[in-house]
Structure formats: structure tokens, C-alpha cells
mmCIF file of C-alpha atoms in Angstrom:
data_model
loop_
_atom_site.group_PDB
_atom_site.id
_atom_site.type_symbol
_atom_site.label_atom_id
_atom_site.label_comp_id
_atom_site.label_asym_id
_atom_site.label_seq_id
_atom_site.Cartn_x
_atom_site.Cartn_y
_atom_site.Cartn_z
ATOM 1 C CA MET A 262 13.535 -19.748 13.760
ATOM 2 C CA THR A 263 13.535 -18.173 10.288
ATOM 3 C CA PRO A 264 15.000 -14.699 9.691
ATOM 4 C CA ASP A 265 11.467 -13.513 8.863
ATOM 5 C CA THR A 266 10.194 -14.702 12.259
ATOM 6 C CA GLN A 267 13.196 -13.214 14.049
ATOM 7 C CA LEU A 268 12.629 -9.855 12.388
ATOM 8 C CA PHE A 269 8.918 -10.094 13.198
ATOM 9 C CA TYR A 270 9.666 -10.575 16.915
ATOM 10 C CA LEU A 271 12.167 -7.707 16.839
ATOM 11 C CA PHE A 272 9.407 -5.343 15.679
ATOM 12 C CA ASN A 273 6.551 -6.964 17.608
ATOM 13 C CA ASN A 274 8.428 -6.635 20.912
ATOM 14 C CA LEU A 275 7.739 -2.886 20.666
ATOM 15 C CA ALA A 276 4.031 -3.639 21.224
ATOM 16 C CA GLY A 277 2.758 -3.968 24.758
ATOM 17 C CA GLN A 278 5.412 -1.648 26.191
ATOM 18 C CA SER A 279 3.131 1.307 26.902
ATOM 19 C CA PRO A 280 -0.515 2.179 26.294
ATOM 20 C CA PHE A 281 0.511 5.405 24.533
ATOM 21 C CA LEU A 282 2.856 3.621 22.079
ATOM 22 C CA ASP A 283 0.224 0.940 21.467
ATOM 23 C CA GLY A 284 -2.303 3.686 20.674
ATOM 24 C CA VAL A 285 0.114 5.290 18.201
ATOM 25 C CA ILE A 286 0.764 1.909 16.539
ATOM 26 C CA ILE A 287 -2.970 1.181 16.257
ATOM 27 C CA PHE A 288 -3.582 4.647 14.781
ATOM 28 C CA LEU A 289 -0.790 4.216 12.215
ATOM 29 C CA ALA A 290 -1.760 0.633 11.343
ATOM 30 C CA SER A 291 -5.508 1.211 11.092
ATOM 31 C CA TYR A 292 -6.468 4.860 10.660
ATOM 32 C CA LEU A 293 -3.611 6.580 8.841
ATOM 33 C CA ALA A 294 -4.735 4.754 5.688
ATOM 34 C CA TYR A 295 -8.017 6.703 5.615
ATOM 35 C CA ILE A 296 -6.224 9.994 6.141
ATOM 36 C CA LEU A 297 -3.800 9.142 3.338
ATOM 37 C CA ILE A 298 -6.657 8.584 0.881
ATOM 38 C CA ILE A 299 -8.298 11.884 1.881
ATOM 39 C CA VAL A 300 -4.964 13.708 1.468
ATOM 40 C CA PHE A 301 -4.494 12.087 -1.953
ATOM 41 C CA LEU A 302 -7.923 13.225 -3.136
ATOM 42 C CA ALA A 303 -7.323 16.732 -1.773
ATOM 43 C CA LEU A 304 -3.969 16.924 -3.558
ATOM 44 C CA ILE A 305 -5.614 15.806 -6.796
ATOM 45 C CA PHE A 306 -8.398 18.369 -6.671
ATOM 46 C CA PHE A 307 -6.329 21.292 -5.388
ATOM 47 C CA SER A 308 -3.211 20.680 -7.468
ATOM 48 C CA HIS A 309 -1.811 22.850 -10.226
ATOM 49 C CA TYR A 310 -2.229 20.032 -12.760
ATOM 50 C CA SER A 311 -4.469 20.327 -15.784
ATOM 51 C CA GLU A 312 -7.822 18.559 -15.753
ATOM 52 C CA ARG A 313 -6.424 15.802 -17.980
ATOM 53 C CA GLN A 314 -3.369 15.277 -15.743
ATOM 54 C CA ARG A 315 -5.600 15.066 -12.671
ATOM 55 C CA TRP A 316 -7.789 12.426 -14.249
ATOM 56 C CA GLU A 317 -4.784 10.496 -15.522
ATOM 57 C CA LEU A 318 -3.169 10.431 -12.066
ATOM 58 C CA LEU A 319 -6.477 9.478 -10.459
ATOM 59 C CA LEU A 320 -6.973 6.664 -12.993
ATOM 60 C CA VAL A 321 -3.434 5.289 -12.701
ATOM 61 C CA ALA A 322 -3.477 5.403 -8.900
ATOM 62 C CA GLY A 323 -6.985 3.974 -8.641
ATOM 63 C CA ILE A 324 -6.586 1.216 -11.195
ATOM 64 C CA ALA A 325 -3.150 0.176 -9.913
ATOM 65 C CA SER A 326 -4.236 0.136 -6.258
ATOM 66 C CA VAL A 327 -7.387 -1.863 -6.968
ATOM 67 C CA ILE A 328 -5.632 -4.386 -9.238
ATOM 68 C CA ALA A 329 -2.774 -4.839 -6.750
ATOM 69 C CA ARG A 330 -5.025 -5.231 -3.708
ATOM 70 C CA PHE A 331 -8.146 -6.950 -4.994
ATOM 71 C CA GLY A 332 -6.665 -8.742 -8.003
ATOM 72 C CA VAL A 333 -3.131 -9.917 -7.360
ATOM 73 C CA THR A 334 -3.283 -10.135 -3.554
ATOM 74 C CA GLU A 335 -6.567 -12.043 -3.486
ATOM 75 C CA LEU A 336 -5.391 -14.386 -6.250
ATOM 76 C CA ILE A 337 -2.281 -15.244 -4.228
ATOM 77 C CA ARG A 338 -4.323 -15.671 -1.036
ATOM 78 C CA PHE A 339 -6.730 -17.975 -2.879
ATOM 79 C CA PHE A 340 -3.891 -20.420 -3.548
ATOM 80 C CA TYR A 341 -1.546 -19.744 -0.623
ATOM 81 C CA HIS A 342 -2.943 -19.734 2.905
ATOM 82 C CA HIS A 343 -0.456 -18.180 5.296
ATOM 83 C CA PRO A 344 -1.835 -17.590 8.819
ATOM 84 C CA ARG A 345 -1.333 -14.320 10.666
ATOM 85 C CA PRO A 346 1.590 -14.239 13.127
ATOM 86 C CA TYR A 347 -0.693 -13.924 16.154
ATOM 87 C CA ALA A 348 -2.428 -17.158 15.065
ATOM 88 C CA ALA A 349 0.736 -19.096 14.222
ATOM 89 C CA LEU A 350 3.392 -18.007 16.720
ATOM 90 C CA PRO A 351 3.633 -18.069 20.510
ATOM 91 C CA ASN A 352 4.107 -14.922 22.616
ATOM 92 C CA VAL A 353 2.861 -12.420 20.031
ATOM 93 C CA HIS A 354 1.698 -9.024 21.276
ATOM 94 C CA SER A 355 -1.411 -8.676 19.119
ATOM 95 C CA LEU A 356 -2.880 -5.179 19.230
ATOM 96 C CA PHE A 357 -5.812 -6.167 17.006
ATOM 97 C CA THR A 358 -6.820 -9.023 14.710
ATOM 98 C CA ASP A 359 -7.706 -9.591 11.085
ATOM 99 C CA SER A 360 -9.530 -12.616 9.703
ATOM 100 C CA SER A 361 -7.931 -12.895 6.255
ATOM 101 C CA TRP A 362 -4.674 -14.587 5.296
ATOM 102 C CA SER A 363 -1.425 -12.814 5.967
ATOM 103 C CA PHE A 364 0.551 -13.101 2.715
ATOM 104 C CA PRO A 365 0.879 -10.728 0.944
ATOM 105 C CA SER A 366 -0.184 -7.674 2.907
ATOM 106 C CA GLY A 367 -3.237 -6.063 1.333
ATOM 107 C CA HIS A 368 -2.387 -2.722 2.921
ATOM 108 C CA ALA A 369 1.145 -2.889 1.512
ATOM 109 C CA THR A 370 -0.023 -3.750 -2.013
ATOM 110 C CA PHE A 371 -2.670 -1.023 -2.043
ATOM 111 C CA PHE A 372 -0.621 1.798 -0.531
ATOM 112 C CA PHE A 373 2.667 1.009 -2.275
ATOM 113 C CA ALA A 374 0.747 1.010 -5.583
ATOM 114 C CA LEU A 375 -0.790 4.365 -4.636
ATOM 115 C CA ALA A 376 2.558 5.842 -3.541
ATOM 116 C CA THR A 377 4.292 4.595 -6.697
ATOM 117 C CA ALA A 378 1.623 6.065 -8.975
ATOM 118 C CA ILE A 379 1.888 9.394 -7.173
ATOM 119 C CA TYR A 380 5.698 9.291 -7.329
ATOM 120 C CA LEU A 381 5.606 8.742 -11.098
ATOM 121 C CA TYR A 382 3.711 12.026 -11.481
ATOM 122 C CA ASN A 383 5.149 14.080 -8.638
ATOM 123 C CA LYS A 384 8.371 13.057 -6.888
ATOM 124 C CA LYS A 385 7.841 15.319 -3.857
ATOM 125 C CA TRP A 386 4.327 14.039 -3.137
ATOM 126 C CA GLY A 387 5.466 10.489 -3.842
ATOM 127 C CA VAL A 388 8.217 10.585 -1.220
ATOM 128 C CA TRP A 389 5.691 11.697 1.419
ATOM 129 C CA PHE A 390 3.266 8.966 0.416
ATOM 130 C CA PHE A 391 6.027 6.349 0.526
ATOM 131 C CA ALA A 392 6.973 7.542 4.034
ATOM 132 C CA ALA A 393 3.346 7.285 5.207
ATOM 133 C CA THR A 394 2.999 3.863 3.577
ATOM 134 C CA ILE A 395 6.091 2.620 5.383
ATOM 135 C CA LEU A 396 4.637 3.877 8.674
ATOM 136 C CA ILE A 397 1.373 2.038 7.995
ATOM 137 C CA THR A 398 3.001 -1.238 7.008
ATOM 138 C CA VAL A 399 5.713 -1.364 9.677
ATOM 139 C CA SER A 400 3.041 -0.589 12.269
ATOM 140 C CA ARG A 401 1.113 -3.624 11.084
ATOM 141 C CA VAL A 402 4.166 -5.793 11.792
ATOM 142 C CA ILE A 403 4.567 -4.217 15.242
ATOM 143 C CA ALA A 404 0.831 -4.799 15.882
ATOM 144 C CA GLY A 405 1.322 -8.529 15.267
ATOM 145 C CA ILE A 406 -0.780 -9.019 12.158
ATOM 146 C CA HIS A 407 1.921 -9.273 9.464
ATOM 147 C CA TYR A 408 5.341 -10.771 8.972
ATOM 148 C CA PRO A 409 7.997 -8.553 7.359
ATOM 149 C CA SER A 410 7.889 -10.836 4.285
ATOM 150 C CA ASP A 411 4.165 -10.039 3.881
ATOM 151 C CA ILE A 412 5.034 -6.345 3.697
ATOM 152 C CA ILE A 413 7.985 -6.818 1.322
ATOM 153 C CA ALA A 414 5.921 -8.982 -1.050
ATOM 154 C CA GLY A 415 3.041 -6.501 -0.928
ATOM 155 C CA ALA A 416 5.406 -3.609 -1.619
ATOM 156 C CA LEU A 417 6.911 -5.365 -4.647
ATOM 157 C CA ILE A 418 3.483 -6.243 -6.036
ATOM 158 C CA GLY A 419 2.179 -2.701 -5.530
ATOM 159 C CA ILE A 420 5.219 -1.071 -7.126
ATOM 160 C CA VAL A 421 5.240 -3.398 -10.156
ATOM 161 C CA VAL A 422 1.490 -3.136 -10.760
ATOM 162 C CA ALA A 423 1.568 0.674 -10.458
ATOM 163 C CA TYR A 424 4.497 1.016 -12.844
ATOM 164 C CA ALA A 425 2.876 -1.335 -15.387
ATOM 165 C CA THR A 426 -0.437 0.521 -15.091
ATOM 166 C CA PHE A 427 1.336 3.855 -15.539
ATOM 167 C CA ARG A 428 3.153 2.648 -18.663
ATOM 168 C CA LEU A 429 0.053 1.097 -20.225
ATOM 169 C CA LEU A 430 -2.287 3.981 -19.442
ATOM 170 C CA THR A 431 0.096 6.762 -20.504
ATOM 171 C CA GLU A 432 0.844 4.957 -23.776
ATOM 172 C CA TYR A 433 -2.892 4.474 -24.353
ATOM 173 C CA CYS A 434 -3.594 8.155 -23.584
ATOM 174 C CA GLN A 435 -0.871 9.222 -26.034
ATOM 175 C CA TYR A 436 -2.290 6.859 -28.670
ATOM 176 C CA VAL A 437 -5.837 8.216 -28.175
ATOM 177 C CA SER A 438 -4.518 11.789 -28.287
ATOM 178 C CA ILE A 439 -2.705 11.117 -31.576
ATOM 179 C CA GLU A 440 -5.754 9.378 -33.087
ATOM 180 C CA THR A 441 -8.149 12.206 -32.148
ATOM 181 C CA THR A 442 -5.890 14.876 -33.717
ATOM 182 C CA LYS A 443 -5.782 13.102 -37.105
#
């Protein structure tokens, strides 16, 4: 058994222990994501940032999350078909199912990109978003729909894409600002 599979079973053995814990895991794995997006939008619109800073953060976070999730993740899944743990392993406590491939985690790529973009603009907010993202992604391992390696790969992709997007967009915004003042 690979270390990835061993670690998966370590987390997945938490599922099926109690209906209350299973409900918490399902909430974190499925519904916390929607709350996180609503909180992000509320923070954007009620923040102390200038209008330009708000739009820049919204653009960086949006572009990075979409590229990470629907660009990079789907490109990898097009070439690499890794089945979900509940479909490939015996004795998995599956709390719900998903029909797409497992590697890399789409939730991890999207929400780690979002958390990274937020962190690059506001460290305090970013830490909270990273904590929520970790809750979402670890819960998906416990629920039986991802291996730990899916989450780690998704996290790396999300972080790298968000940082690259931040660098490119902020340099472009500075360039446009310099050109318009000439």
C-alpha cells in the first residue's frame, strides 16, 4: 500500500463513525465552499480598499481561480485519468460521490488560488481563507472522494497560478497607470 493510500485510509476512517460527524464533514466538503465565496465578495465590497484595489483583488482572485480550476486542472484530467478512492479502493467510507476524475482536486486548485490571491493583498484575510480551504479539502479526503495527493497537487497548482496571476496583473496595472499619466 502506498503512503498516499495509507494516509487516505487514516483520514477516511473518521467517516462513518457518527451521523453528526458525517454531517459536519459533508457540510465542510460540500457547502462551506459557497459560504467562502459569499464571504469573499462581502469582504471585497465592504472593505476599506479603494475602488481600484477592490477591482484588482477581484480580478486576480477570479482569474487565478478560474485558470487553476478550469484550465490547469481540466487539462491534467484530460490526459491523466485517476479514479476516485471510493471507486478504486476497498472498504472506503464514501459520504457522497463525484463523477469526474480525482487528480488534481478541483476544489483544492480553486480555493487555494483564491486564498493565495487574498493573502497577497491582505495577510489577515488570507490566513482565514487558507484555514477554510484546508477544512474544505481535508473534509473531501475524509469523505472518500480524494486522495491526499490530489489535494497537495491542487494546492500547489492553485498557489502557483495565483502568484503568477498576481505578478502579471499588478505589473500590467502599473504599466497601464504609467502609460496613462504620460
